[in-house]
Amino acid sequence: MTPMLVLLLVLFFGAVALLFVQVFYLVWFWDLEQDRMNSIEFCSSYNKFVWPEMIAHWVLCVLLLFGMRWLLLLFNLPLAAFHVWRIRRNQHKMDATRVFYDVKRERRLTYTKMGFYMICFFSYLYSLIFYLVKHYLPVHMPRSMAI
């Protein structure tokens, strides 16, 4: 396995993990709105995953930088900068006393990030398949038999 293949696999599975985190956020928002979870329980669950999500996205950005995937890095930098902006303004964690005021905005943000990570997922999948076809397709196979 080449380093680029390992990089693309890590990017792909990282996008899958970030997508699952967003799905968990949406389930927790739904549970909070349906009164199946109180605000303190919601905030403790939500806040446990805020830093790991941000760190995972930053790690993916660093991997894109080292892998010289400039277009994908350029696509990912605005969300990484948004994460930094939220941390600097102390908006990255949910407060149990203000959770019902912020739930609509945070749910909209979660939907947006879910769409972003879906686009990342498909672009990483495309890059992975393109790399595999380009480097691992047998040379002796006629192009008419190729995928």
mmCIF file of N, CA and C in Angstrom:
data_model
loop_
_atom_site.group_PDB
_atom_site.id
_atom_site.type_symbol
_atom_site.label_atom_id
_atom_site.label_comp_id
_atom_site.label_asym_id
_atom_site.label_seq_id
_atom_site.Cartn_x
_atom_site.Cartn_y
_atom_site.Cartn_z
ATOM 1 N N MET A 1 0.840 -1.184 0.000
ATOM 2 C CA MET A 1 0.000 0.000 0.000
ATOM 3 C C MET A 1 0.880 1.240 0.000
ATOM 4 N N THR A 2 0.559 2.100 -0.884
ATOM 5 C CA THR A 2 1.331 3.334 -0.989
ATOM 6 C C THR A 2 0.837 4.348 0.047
ATOM 7 N N PRO A 3 1.664 5.315 0.385
ATOM 8 C CA PRO A 3 1.229 6.332 1.350
ATOM 9 C C PRO A 3 0.001 7.125 0.883
ATOM 10 N N MET A 4 -0.112 7.364 -0.418
ATOM 11 C CA MET A 4 -1.273 8.104 -0.918
ATOM 12 C C MET A 4 -2.549 7.290 -0.748
ATOM 13 N N LEU A 5 -2.472 5.995 -0.939
ATOM 14 C CA LEU A 5 -3.644 5.138 -0.737
ATOM 15 C C LEU A 5 -4.053 5.130 0.734
ATOM 16 N N VAL A 6 -3.076 5.074 1.625
ATOM 17 C CA VAL A 6 -3.369 5.129 3.061
ATOM 18 C C VAL A 6 -4.004 6.474 3.411
ATOM 19 N N LEU A 7 -3.466 7.545 2.848
ATOM 20 C CA LEU A 7 -4.017 8.875 3.088
ATOM 21 C C LEU A 7 -5.474 8.957 2.623
ATOM 22 N N LEU A 8 -5.755 8.460 1.430
ATOM 23 C CA LEU A 8 -7.119 8.518 0.910
ATOM 24 C C LEU A 8 -8.075 7.651 1.728
ATOM 25 N N LEU A 9 -7.594 6.515 2.203
ATOM 26 C CA LEU A 9 -8.437 5.669 3.057
ATOM 27 C C LEU A 9 -8.728 6.352 4.391
ATOM 28 N N VAL A 10 -7.726 6.994 4.978
ATOM 29 C CA VAL A 10 -7.937 7.703 6.242
ATOM 30 C C VAL A 10 -8.904 8.868 6.042
ATOM 31 N N LEU A 11 -8.763 9.593 4.939
ATOM 32 C CA LEU A 11 -9.689 10.685 4.643
ATOM 33 C C LEU A 11 -11.112 10.167 4.484
ATOM 34 N N PHE A 12 -11.254 9.068 3.759
ATOM 35 C CA PHE A 12 -12.576 8.494 3.522
ATOM 36 C C PHE A 12 -13.239 8.071 4.835
ATOM 37 N N PHE A 13 -12.523 7.319 5.644
ATOM 38 C CA PHE A 13 -13.113 6.848 6.900
ATOM 39 C C PHE A 13 -13.263 7.988 7.918
ATOM 40 N N GLY A 14 -12.421 9.003 7.840
ATOM 41 C CA GLY A 14 -12.597 10.174 8.686
ATOM 42 C C GLY A 14 -13.878 10.917 8.342
ATOM 43 N N ALA A 15 -14.174 11.031 7.050
ATOM 44 C CA ALA A 15 -15.423 11.674 6.632
ATOM 45 C C ALA A 15 -16.628 10.859 7.083
ATOM 46 N N VAL A 16 -16.513 9.543 7.036
ATOM 47 C CA VAL A 16 -17.604 8.683 7.522
ATOM 48 C C VAL A 16 -17.832 8.917 9.012
ATOM 49 N N ALA A 17 -16.751 8.984 9.782
ATOM 50 C CA ALA A 17 -16.874 9.198 11.228
ATOM 51 C C ALA A 17 -17.496 10.567 11.528
ATOM 52 N N LEU A 18 -17.071 11.595 10.816
ATOM 53 C CA LEU A 18 -17.638 12.933 11.043
ATOM 54 C C LEU A 18 -19.105 12.991 10.634
ATOM 55 N N LEU A 19 -19.465 12.234 9.627
ATOM 56 C CA LEU A 19 -20.869 12.166 9.214
ATOM 57 C C LEU A 19 -21.710 11.504 10.298
ATOM 58 N N PHE A 20 -21.180 10.443 10.895
ATOM 59 C CA PHE A 20 -21.905 9.776 11.982
ATOM 60 C C PHE A 20 -22.066 10.683 13.198
ATOM 61 N N VAL A 21 -21.067 11.492 13.498
ATOM 62 C CA VAL A 21 -21.182 12.426 14.621
ATOM 63 C C VAL A 21 -22.328 13.403 14.376
ATOM 64 N N GLN A 22 -22.449 13.884 13.141
ATOM 65 C CA GLN A 22 -23.546 14.802 12.830
ATOM 66 C C GLN A 22 -24.904 14.117 12.957
ATOM 67 N N VAL A 23 -24.979 12.853 12.590
ATOM 68 C CA VAL A 23 -26.235 12.108 12.754
ATOM 69 C C VAL A 23 -26.571 11.966 14.233
ATOM 70 N N PHE A 24 -25.577 11.698 15.065
ATOM 71 C CA PHE A 24 -25.813 11.623 16.507
ATOM 72 C C PHE A 24 -26.301 12.958 17.051
ATOM 73 N N TYR A 25 -25.708 14.053 16.576
ATOM 74 C CA TYR A 25 -26.179 15.370 16.999
ATOM 75 C C TYR A 25 -27.649 15.565 16.657
ATOM 76 N N LEU A 26 -28.041 15.184 15.451
ATOM 77 C CA LEU A 26 -29.445 15.354 15.043
ATOM 78 C C LEU A 26 -30.379 14.501 15.885
ATOM 79 N N VAL A 27 -29.957 13.299 16.224
ATOM 80 C CA VAL A 27 -30.781 12.437 17.092
ATOM 81 C C VAL A 27 -30.913 13.074 18.474
ATOM 82 N N TRP A 28 -29.828 13.623 18.985
ATOM 83 C CA TRP A 28 -29.893 14.269 20.302
ATOM 84 C C TRP A 28 -30.770 15.510 20.268
ATOM 85 N N PHE A 29 -30.707 16.293 19.180
ATOM 86 C CA PHE A 29 -31.604 17.446 19.062
ATOM 87 C C PHE A 29 -33.058 17.005 19.048
ATOM 88 N N TRP A 30 -33.330 15.933 18.335
ATOM 89 C CA TRP A 30 -34.697 15.432 18.269
ATOM 90 C C TRP A 30 -35.164 14.940 19.647
ATOM 91 N N ASP A 31 -34.280 14.223 20.351
ATOM 92 C CA ASP A 31 -34.623 13.762 21.701
ATOM 93 C C ASP A 31 -34.871 14.932 22.648
ATOM 94 N N LEU A 32 -34.088 15.977 22.520
ATOM 95 C CA LEU A 32 -34.284 17.157 23.363
ATOM 96 C C LEU A 32 -35.613 17.827 23.063
ATOM 97 N N GLU A 33 -35.959 17.945 21.801
ATOM 98 C CA GLU A 33 -37.217 18.598 21.429
ATOM 99 C C GLU A 33 -38.432 17.764 21.811
ATOM 100 N N GLN A 34 -38.285 16.457 21.858
ATOM 101 C CA GLN A 34 -39.401 15.579 22.218
ATOM 102 C C GLN A 34 -39.454 15.291 23.719
ATOM 103 N N ASP A 35 -38.640 15.966 24.504
ATOM 104 C CA ASP A 35 -38.556 15.811 25.963
ATOM 105 C C ASP A 35 -38.179 14.399 26.394
ATOM 106 N N ARG A 36 -37.384 13.746 25.605
ATOM 107 C CA ARG A 36 -36.856 12.441 26.003
ATOM 108 C C ARG A 36 -35.493 12.579 26.681
ATOM 109 N N MET A 37 -34.968 13.786 26.634
ATOM 110 C CA MET A 37 -33.668 14.065 27.242
ATOM 111 C C MET A 37 -33.751 15.461 27.853
ATOM 112 N N ASN A 38 -33.274 15.601 29.073
ATOM 113 C CA ASN A 38 -33.281 16.937 29.668
ATOM 114 C C ASN A 38 -32.074 17.735 29.174
ATOM 115 N N SER A 39 -32.079 19.019 29.448
ATOM 116 C CA SER A 39 -31.055 19.896 28.881
ATOM 117 C C SER A 39 -29.657 19.603 29.422
ATOM 118 N N ILE A 40 -29.557 19.212 30.675
ATOM 119 C CA ILE A 40 -28.241 18.914 31.252
ATOM 120 C C ILE A 40 -27.653 17.653 30.623
ATOM 121 N N GLU A 41 -28.475 16.645 30.471
ATOM 122 C CA GLU A 41 -28.036 15.406 29.839
ATOM 123 C C GLU A 41 -27.648 15.651 28.373
ATOM 124 N N PHE A 42 -28.451 16.468 27.696
ATOM 125 C CA PHE A 42 -28.153 16.804 26.305
ATOM 126 C C PHE A 42 -26.812 17.510 26.188
ATOM 127 N N CYS A 43 -26.594 18.517 27.011
ATOM 128 C CA CYS A 43 -25.351 19.288 26.927
ATOM 129 C C CYS A 43 -24.129 18.444 27.272
ATOM 130 N N SER A 44 -24.263 17.560 28.248
ATOM 131 C CA SER A 44 -23.110 16.716 28.574
ATOM 132 C C SER A 44 -22.806 15.748 27.432
ATOM 133 N N SER A 45 -23.838 15.222 26.773
ATOM 134 C CA SER A 45 -23.614 14.333 25.629
ATOM 135 C C SER A 45 -23.045 15.099 24.440
ATOM 136 N N TYR A 46 -23.635 16.239 24.161
ATOM 137 C CA TYR A 46 -23.218 17.047 23.009
ATOM 138 C C TYR A 46 -21.788 17.554 23.181
ATOM 139 N N ASN A 47 -21.484 18.073 24.355
ATOM 140 C CA ASN A 47 -20.179 18.689 24.576
ATOM 141 C C ASN A 47 -19.035 17.688 24.582
ATOM 142 N N LYS A 48 -19.333 16.412 24.829
ATOM 143 C CA LYS A 48 -18.281 15.390 24.781
ATOM 144 C C LYS A 48 -17.712 15.227 23.371
ATOM 145 N N PHE A 49 -18.536 15.500 22.360
ATOM 146 C CA PHE A 49 -18.123 15.242 20.989
ATOM 147 C C PHE A 49 -17.680 16.491 20.227
ATOM 148 N N VAL A 50 -17.759 17.657 20.844
ATOM 149 C CA VAL A 50 -17.414 18.886 20.132
ATOM 150 C C VAL A 50 -15.925 18.927 19.807
ATOM 151 N N TRP A 51 -15.076 18.759 20.818
ATOM 152 C CA TRP A 51 -13.636 18.804 20.573
ATOM 153 C C TRP A 51 -13.154 17.670 19.678
ATOM 154 N N PRO A 52 -13.584 16.420 19.898
ATOM 155 C CA PRO A 52 -13.130 15.366 18.981
ATOM 156 C C PRO A 52 -13.527 15.612 17.520
ATOM 157 N N GLU A 53 -14.722 16.181 17.308
ATOM 158 C CA GLU A 53 -15.132 16.485 15.934
ATOM 159 C C GLU A 53 -14.221 17.538 15.315
ATOM 160 N N MET A 54 -13.958 18.592 16.060
ATOM 161 C CA MET A 54 -13.106 19.659 15.538
ATOM 162 C C MET A 54 -11.680 19.171 15.292
ATOM 163 N N ILE A 55 -11.153 18.418 16.232
ATOM 164 C CA ILE A 55 -9.789 17.901 16.085
ATOM 165 C C ILE A 55 -9.701 16.950 14.903
ATOM 166 N N ALA A 56 -10.706 16.110 14.722
ATOM 167 C CA ALA A 56 -10.712 15.180 13.583
ATOM 168 C C ALA A 56 -10.729 15.949 12.267
ATOM 169 N N HIS A 57 -11.503 17.027 12.210
ATOM 170 C CA HIS A 57 -11.531 17.815 10.979
ATOM 171 C C HIS A 57 -10.200 18.511 10.736
ATOM 172 N N TRP A 58 -9.579 19.025 11.787
ATOM 173 C CA TRP A 58 -8.267 19.649 11.627
ATOM 174 C C TRP A 58 -7.218 18.633 11.200
ATOM 175 N N VAL A 59 -7.294 17.426 11.742
ATOM 176 C CA VAL A 59 -6.349 16.375 11.339
ATOM 177 C C VAL A 59 -6.532 16.040 9.854
ATOM 178 N N LEU A 60 -7.783 15.974 9.409
ATOM 179 C CA LEU A 60 -8.018 15.727 7.989
ATOM 180 C C LEU A 60 -7.449 16.859 7.135
ATOM 181 N N CYS A 61 -7.550 18.088 7.608
ATOM 182 C CA CYS A 61 -6.976 19.225 6.876
ATOM 183 C C CYS A 61 -5.453 19.118 6.806
ATOM 184 N N VAL A 62 -4.832 18.723 7.902
ATOM 185 C CA VAL A 62 -3.375 18.556 7.907
ATOM 186 C C VAL A 62 -2.968 17.415 6.970
ATOM 187 N N LEU A 63 -3.744 16.336 6.959
ATOM 188 C CA LEU A 63 -3.447 15.235 6.041
ATOM 189 C C LEU A 63 -3.595 15.669 4.588
ATOM 190 N N LEU A 64 -4.591 16.480 4.307
ATOM 191 C CA LEU A 64 -4.736 17.010 2.952
ATOM 192 C C LEU A 64 -3.553 17.898 2.583
ATOM 193 N N LEU A 65 -3.043 18.647 3.551
ATOM 194 C CA LEU A 65 -1.878 19.489 3.311
ATOM 195 C C LEU A 65 -0.649 18.645 3.003
ATOM 196 N N PHE A 66 -0.419 17.604 3.811
ATOM 197 C CA PHE A 66 0.736 16.742 3.581
ATOM 198 C C PHE A 66 0.586 15.904 2.317
ATOM 199 N N GLY A 67 -0.639 15.569 1.953
ATOM 200 C CA GLY A 67 -0.879 14.800 0.739
ATOM 201 C C GLY A 67 -0.933 15.656 -0.507
ATOM 202 N N MET A 68 -0.778 16.968 -0.348
ATOM 203 C CA MET A 68 -0.797 17.925 -1.443
ATOM 204 C C MET A 68 -2.086 17.836 -2.263
ATOM 205 N N ARG A 69 -3.184 17.683 -1.575
ATOM 206 C CA ARG A 69 -4.505 17.717 -2.204
ATOM 207 C C ARG A 69 -5.054 19.126 -2.018
ATOM 208 N N TRP A 70 -4.580 20.059 -2.829
ATOM 209 C CA TRP A 70 -4.819 21.473 -2.617
ATOM 210 C C TRP A 70 -6.286 21.861 -2.778
ATOM 211 N N LEU A 71 -6.944 21.305 -3.765
ATOM 212 C CA LEU A 71 -8.338 21.671 -3.988
ATOM 213 C C LEU A 71 -9.222 21.200 -2.831
ATOM 214 N N LEU A 72 -8.998 19.982 -2.374
ATOM 215 C CA LEU A 72 -9.765 19.475 -1.235
ATOM 216 C C LEU A 72 -9.429 20.255 0.037
ATOM 217 N N LEU A 73 -8.174 20.620 0.196
ATOM 218 C CA LEU A 73 -7.784 21.430 1.358
ATOM 219 C C LEU A 73 -8.461 22.797 1.316
ATOM 220 N N LEU A 74 -8.477 23.403 0.143
ATOM 221 C CA LEU A 74 -9.136 24.699 -0.009
ATOM 222 C C LEU A 74 -10.624 24.601 0.295
ATOM 223 N N PHE A 75 -11.230 23.482 -0.033
ATOM 224 C CA PHE A 75 -12.640 23.268 0.259
ATOM 225 C C PHE A 75 -12.881 23.097 1.757
ATOM 226 N N ASN A 76 -11.923 22.488 2.475
ATOM 227 C CA ASN A 76 -12.079 22.198 3.899
ATOM 228 C C ASN A 76 -11.671 23.347 4.819
ATOM 229 N N LEU A 77 -10.874 24.263 4.344
ATOM 230 C CA LEU A 77 -10.376 25.339 5.205
ATOM 231 C C LEU A 77 -11.460 26.255 5.771
ATOM 232 N N PRO A 78 -12.512 26.605 5.033
ATOM 233 C CA PRO A 78 -13.519 27.469 5.650
ATOM 234 C C PRO A 78 -14.177 26.864 6.892
ATOM 235 N N LEU A 79 -14.456 25.563 6.878
ATOM 236 C CA LEU A 79 -15.047 24.948 8.065
ATOM 237 C C LEU A 79 -14.041 24.894 9.210
ATOM 238 N N ALA A 80 -12.781 24.643 8.904
ATOM 239 C CA ALA A 80 -11.757 24.653 9.949
ATOM 240 C C ALA A 80 -11.630 26.048 10.558
ATOM 241 N N ALA A 81 -11.690 27.075 9.719
ATOM 242 C CA ALA A 81 -11.642 28.450 10.227
ATOM 243 C C ALA A 81 -12.895 28.772 11.033
ATOM 244 N N PHE A 82 -14.032 28.244 10.616
ATOM 245 C CA PHE A 82 -15.270 28.451 11.368
ATOM 246 C C PHE A 82 -15.184 27.806 12.753
ATOM 247 N N HIS A 83 -14.563 26.640 12.829
ATOM 248 C CA HIS A 83 -14.360 25.997 14.130
ATOM 249 C C HIS A 83 -13.492 26.875 15.034
ATOM 250 N N VAL A 84 -12.427 27.431 14.486
ATOM 251 C CA VAL A 84 -11.555 28.317 15.264
ATOM 252 C C VAL A 84 -12.331 29.555 15.715
ATOM 253 N N TRP A 85 -13.142 30.116 14.818
ATOM 254 C CA TRP A 85 -13.945 31.296 15.153
ATOM 255 C C TRP A 85 -14.903 31.001 16.296
ATOM 256 N N ARG A 86 -15.536 29.822 16.261
ATOM 257 C CA ARG A 86 -16.475 29.457 17.335
ATOM 258 C C ARG A 86 -15.750 29.275 18.669
ATOM 259 N N ILE A 87 -14.552 28.735 18.630
ATOM 260 C CA ILE A 87 -13.787 28.557 19.864
ATOM 261 C C ILE A 87 -13.374 29.912 20.431
ATOM 262 N N ARG A 88 -12.922 30.811 19.572
ATOM 263 C CA ARG A 88 -12.498 32.135 20.038
ATOM 264 C C ARG A 88 -13.658 32.926 20.629
ATOM 265 N N ARG A 89 -14.865 32.731 20.126
ATOM 266 C CA ARG A 89 -16.039 33.432 20.648
ATOM 267 C C ARG A 89 -16.745 32.627 21.737
ATOM 268 N N ASN A 90 -16.172 31.492 22.103
ATOM 269 C CA ASN A 90 -16.700 30.616 23.145
ATOM 270 C C ASN A 90 -18.126 30.141 22.819
ATOM 271 N N GLN A 91 -18.367 29.791 21.566
ATOM 272 C CA GLN A 91 -19.660 29.285 21.136
ATOM 273 C C GLN A 91 -19.605 27.806 20.762
ATOM 274 N N HIS A 92 -18.523 27.147 21.061
ATOM 275 C CA HIS A 92 -18.372 25.768 20.621
ATOM 276 C C HIS A 92 -19.064 24.770 21.548
ATOM 277 N N LYS A 93 -19.414 25.167 22.746
ATOM 278 C CA LYS A 93 -20.095 24.271 23.682
ATOM 279 C C LYS A 93 -21.497 24.773 23.960
ATOM 280 N N MET A 94 -22.379 23.843 24.279
ATOM 281 C CA MET A 94 -23.761 24.201 24.610
ATOM 282 C C MET A 94 -23.880 24.387 26.113
ATOM 283 N N ASP A 95 -24.623 25.402 26.511
ATOM 284 C CA ASP A 95 -24.883 25.688 27.911
ATOM 285 C C ASP A 95 -26.287 25.201 28.242
ATOM 286 N N ALA A 96 -26.436 24.485 29.340
ATOM 287 C CA ALA A 96 -27.731 23.906 29.703
ATOM 288 C C ALA A 96 -28.790 24.969 29.987
ATOM 289 N N THR A 97 -28.366 26.159 30.380
ATOM 290 C CA THR A 97 -29.348 27.205 30.668
ATOM 291 C C THR A 97 -29.838 27.910 29.408
ATOM 292 N N ARG A 98 -29.063 27.831 28.324
ATOM 293 C CA ARG A 98 -29.438 28.508 27.079
ATOM 294 C C ARG A 98 -29.737 27.541 25.949
ATOM 295 N N VAL A 99 -29.847 26.275 26.244
ATOM 296 C CA VAL A 99 -29.946 25.284 25.184
ATOM 297 C C VAL A 99 -31.204 25.455 24.342
ATOM 298 N N PHE A 100 -32.308 25.846 24.933
ATOM 299 C CA PHE A 100 -33.544 25.969 24.168
ATOM 300 C C PHE A 100 -33.561 27.232 23.307
ATOM 301 N N TYR A 101 -32.732 28.210 23.641
ATOM 302 C CA TYR A 101 -32.597 29.388 22.790
ATOM 303 C C TYR A 101 -31.722 29.092 21.574
ATOM 304 N N ASP A 102 -30.742 28.220 21.759
ATOM 305 C CA ASP A 102 -29.749 27.944 20.718
ATOM 306 C C ASP A 102 -30.047 26.705 19.887
ATOM 307 N N VAL A 103 -31.069 25.939 20.242
ATOM 308 C CA VAL A 103 -31.266 24.647 19.594
ATOM 309 C C VAL A 103 -31.579 24.788 18.107
ATOM 310 N N LYS A 104 -32.329 25.805 17.717
ATOM 311 C CA LYS A 104 -32.686 25.970 16.313
ATOM 312 C C LYS A 104 -31.449 26.312 15.474
ATOM 313 N N ARG A 105 -30.635 27.240 15.991
ATOM 314 C CA ARG A 105 -29.417 27.626 15.280
ATOM 315 C C ARG A 105 -28.432 26.463 15.190
ATOM 316 N N GLU A 106 -28.285 25.729 16.287
ATOM 317 C CA GLU A 106 -27.338 24.616 16.300
ATOM 318 C C GLU A 106 -27.808 23.463 15.402
ATOM 319 N N ARG A 107 -29.122 23.235 15.355
ATOM 320 C CA ARG A 107 -29.638 22.181 14.479
ATOM 321 C C ARG A 107 -29.412 22.563 13.014
ATOM 322 N N ARG A 108 -29.628 23.838 12.681
ATOM 323 C CA ARG A 108 -29.375 24.301 11.316
ATOM 324 C C ARG A 108 -27.893 24.160 10.975
ATOM 325 N N LEU A 109 -27.022 24.484 11.923
ATOM 326 C CA LEU A 109 -25.588 24.322 11.720
ATOM 327 C C LEU A 109 -25.229 22.847 11.534
ATOM 328 N N THR A 110 -25.875 21.974 12.290
ATOM 329 C CA THR A 110 -25.610 20.542 12.157
ATOM 330 C C THR A 110 -26.033 20.030 10.790
ATOM 331 N N TYR A 111 -27.178 20.480 10.296
ATOM 332 C CA TYR A 111 -27.595 20.092 8.947
ATOM 333 C C TYR A 111 -26.599 20.591 7.899
ATOM 334 N N THR A 112 -26.110 21.797 8.073
ATOM 335 C CA THR A 112 -25.144 22.349 7.135
ATOM 336 C C THR A 112 -23.847 21.559 7.159
ATOM 337 N N LYS A 113 -23.366 21.256 8.365
ATOM 338 C CA LYS A 113 -22.132 20.480 8.474
ATOM 339 C C LYS A 113 -22.319 19.060 7.963
ATOM 340 N N MET A 114 -23.511 18.516 8.136
ATOM 341 C CA MET A 114 -23.787 17.184 7.610
ATOM 342 C C MET A 114 -23.716 17.194 6.081
ATOM 343 N N GLY A 115 -24.273 18.223 5.465
ATOM 344 C CA GLY A 115 -24.164 18.351 4.011
ATOM 345 C C GLY A 115 -22.726 18.526 3.569
ATOM 346 N N PHE A 116 -21.967 19.326 4.311
ATOM 347 C CA PHE A 116 -20.560 19.538 3.989
ATOM 348 C C PHE A 116 -19.786 18.222 4.068
ATOM 349 N N TYR A 117 -20.006 17.462 5.151
ATOM 350 C CA TYR A 117 -19.286 16.198 5.302
ATOM 351 C C TYR A 117 -19.744 15.169 4.274
ATOM 352 N N MET A 118 -20.989 15.265 3.808
ATOM 353 C CA MET A 118 -21.436 14.376 2.743
ATOM 354 C C MET A 118 -20.706 14.682 1.434
ATOM 355 N N ILE A 119 -20.562 15.969 1.141
ATOM 356 C CA ILE A 119 -19.800 16.353 -0.052
ATOM 357 C C ILE A 119 -18.360 15.879 0.076
ATOM 358 N N CYS A 120 -17.773 16.044 1.272
ATOM 359 C CA CYS A 120 -16.410 15.546 1.510
ATOM 360 C C CYS A 120 -16.343 14.036 1.326
ATOM 361 N N PHE A 121 -17.324 13.329 1.858
ATOM 362 C CA PHE A 121 -17.372 11.871 1.740
ATOM 363 C C PHE A 121 -17.333 11.455 0.272
ATOM 364 N N PHE A 122 -18.190 12.047 -0.549
ATOM 365 C CA PHE A 122 -18.235 11.650 -1.955
ATOM 366 C C PHE A 122 -16.998 12.102 -2.725
ATOM 367 N N SER A 123 -16.429 13.240 -2.371
ATOM 368 C CA SER A 123 -15.209 13.664 -3.058
ATOM 369 C C SER A 123 -14.026 12.778 -2.663
ATOM 370 N N TYR A 124 -13.950 12.370 -1.401
ATOM 371 C CA TYR A 124 -12.886 11.451 -0.991
ATOM 372 C C TYR A 124 -13.092 10.075 -1.619
ATOM 373 N N LEU A 125 -14.330 9.642 -1.722
ATOM 374 C CA LEU A 125 -14.620 8.366 -2.378
ATOM 375 C C LEU A 125 -14.217 8.424 -3.848
ATOM 376 N N TYR A 126 -14.547 9.520 -4.517
ATOM 377 C CA TYR A 126 -14.152 9.685 -5.914
ATOM 378 C C TYR A 126 -12.633 9.674 -6.048
ATOM 379 N N SER A 127 -11.939 10.397 -5.174
ATOM 380 C CA SER A 127 -10.469 10.430 -5.227
ATOM 381 C C SER A 127 -9.878 9.046 -4.997
ATOM 382 N N LEU A 128 -10.464 8.313 -4.072
ATOM 383 C CA LEU A 128 -9.978 6.959 -3.778
ATOM 384 C C LEU A 128 -10.180 6.037 -4.974
ATOM 385 N N ILE A 129 -11.353 6.052 -5.563
ATOM 386 C CA ILE A 129 -11.622 5.190 -6.715
ATOM 387 C C ILE A 129 -10.750 5.594 -7.897
ATOM 388 N N PHE A 130 -10.610 6.888 -8.141
ATOM 389 C CA PHE A 130 -9.762 7.358 -9.234
ATOM 390 C C PHE A 130 -8.318 6.909 -9.037
ATOM 391 N N TYR A 131 -7.819 7.017 -7.810
ATOM 392 C CA TYR A 131 -6.443 6.594 -7.525
ATOM 393 C C TYR A 131 -6.293 5.087 -7.730
ATOM 394 N N LEU A 132 -7.262 4.309 -7.257
ATOM 395 C CA LEU A 132 -7.171 2.859 -7.406
ATOM 396 C C LEU A 132 -7.215 2.443 -8.873
ATOM 397 N N VAL A 133 -8.072 3.049 -9.637
ATOM 398 C CA VAL A 133 -8.162 2.707 -11.060
ATOM 399 C C VAL A 133 -6.894 3.122 -11.785
ATOM 400 N N LYS A 134 -6.377 4.265 -11.449
ATOM 401 C CA LYS A 134 -5.186 4.767 -12.143
ATOM 402 C C LYS A 134 -3.938 3.950 -11.817
ATOM 403 N N HIS A 135 -3.795 3.542 -10.563
ATOM 404 C CA HIS A 135 -2.543 2.889 -10.159
ATOM 405 C C HIS A 135 -2.612 1.373 -10.034
ATOM 406 N N TYR A 136 -3.785 0.812 -9.899
ATOM 407 C CA TYR A 136 -3.876 -0.622 -9.662
ATOM 408 C C TYR A 136 -4.616 -1.377 -10.750
ATOM 409 N N LEU A 137 -5.022 -0.711 -11.822
ATOM 410 C CA LEU A 137 -5.649 -1.397 -12.937
ATOM 411 C C LEU A 137 -4.549 -2.104 -13.717
ATOM 412 N N PRO A 138 -4.717 -3.388 -13.996
ATOM 413 C CA PRO A 138 -3.654 -4.104 -14.715
ATOM 414 C C PRO A 138 -3.381 -3.464 -16.077
ATOM 415 N N VAL A 139 -2.096 -3.373 -16.410
ATOM 416 C CA VAL A 139 -1.690 -2.725 -17.649
ATOM 417 C C VAL A 139 -2.031 -3.597 -18.853
ATOM 418 N N HIS A 140 -1.961 -4.923 -18.696
ATOM 419 C CA HIS A 140 -2.193 -5.821 -19.828
ATOM 420 C C HIS A 140 -3.671 -5.962 -20.187
ATOM 421 N N MET A 141 -4.553 -5.446 -19.367
ATOM 422 C CA MET A 141 -5.989 -5.542 -19.652
ATOM 423 C C MET A 141 -6.360 -4.503 -20.695
ATOM 424 N N PRO A 142 -7.065 -4.912 -21.748
ATOM 425 C CA PRO A 142 -7.500 -3.931 -22.752
ATOM 426 C C PRO A 142 -8.450 -2.909 -22.126
ATOM 427 N N ARG A 143 -8.398 -1.691 -22.618
ATOM 428 C CA ARG A 143 -9.214 -0.622 -22.066
ATOM 429 C C ARG A 143 -10.701 -0.886 -22.241
ATOM 430 N N SER A 144 -11.068 -1.678 -23.235
ATOM 431 C CA SER A 144 -12.495 -1.974 -23.415
ATOM 432 C C SER A 144 -13.031 -2.852 -22.313
ATOM 433 N N MET A 145 -12.172 -3.574 -21.600
ATOM 434 C CA MET A 145 -12.603 -4.433 -20.497
ATOM 435 C C MET A 145 -12.500 -3.727 -19.153
ATOM 436 N N ALA A 146 -11.959 -2.541 -19.148
ATOM 437 C CA ALA A 146 -11.781 -1.800 -17.902
ATOM 438 C C ALA A 146 -13.132 -1.294 -17.416
ATOM 439 N N ILE A 147 -13.134 -0.837 -16.203
ATOM 440 C CA ILE A 147 -14.374 -0.355 -15.577
ATOM 441 C C ILE A 147 -14.946 0.819 -16.313
#
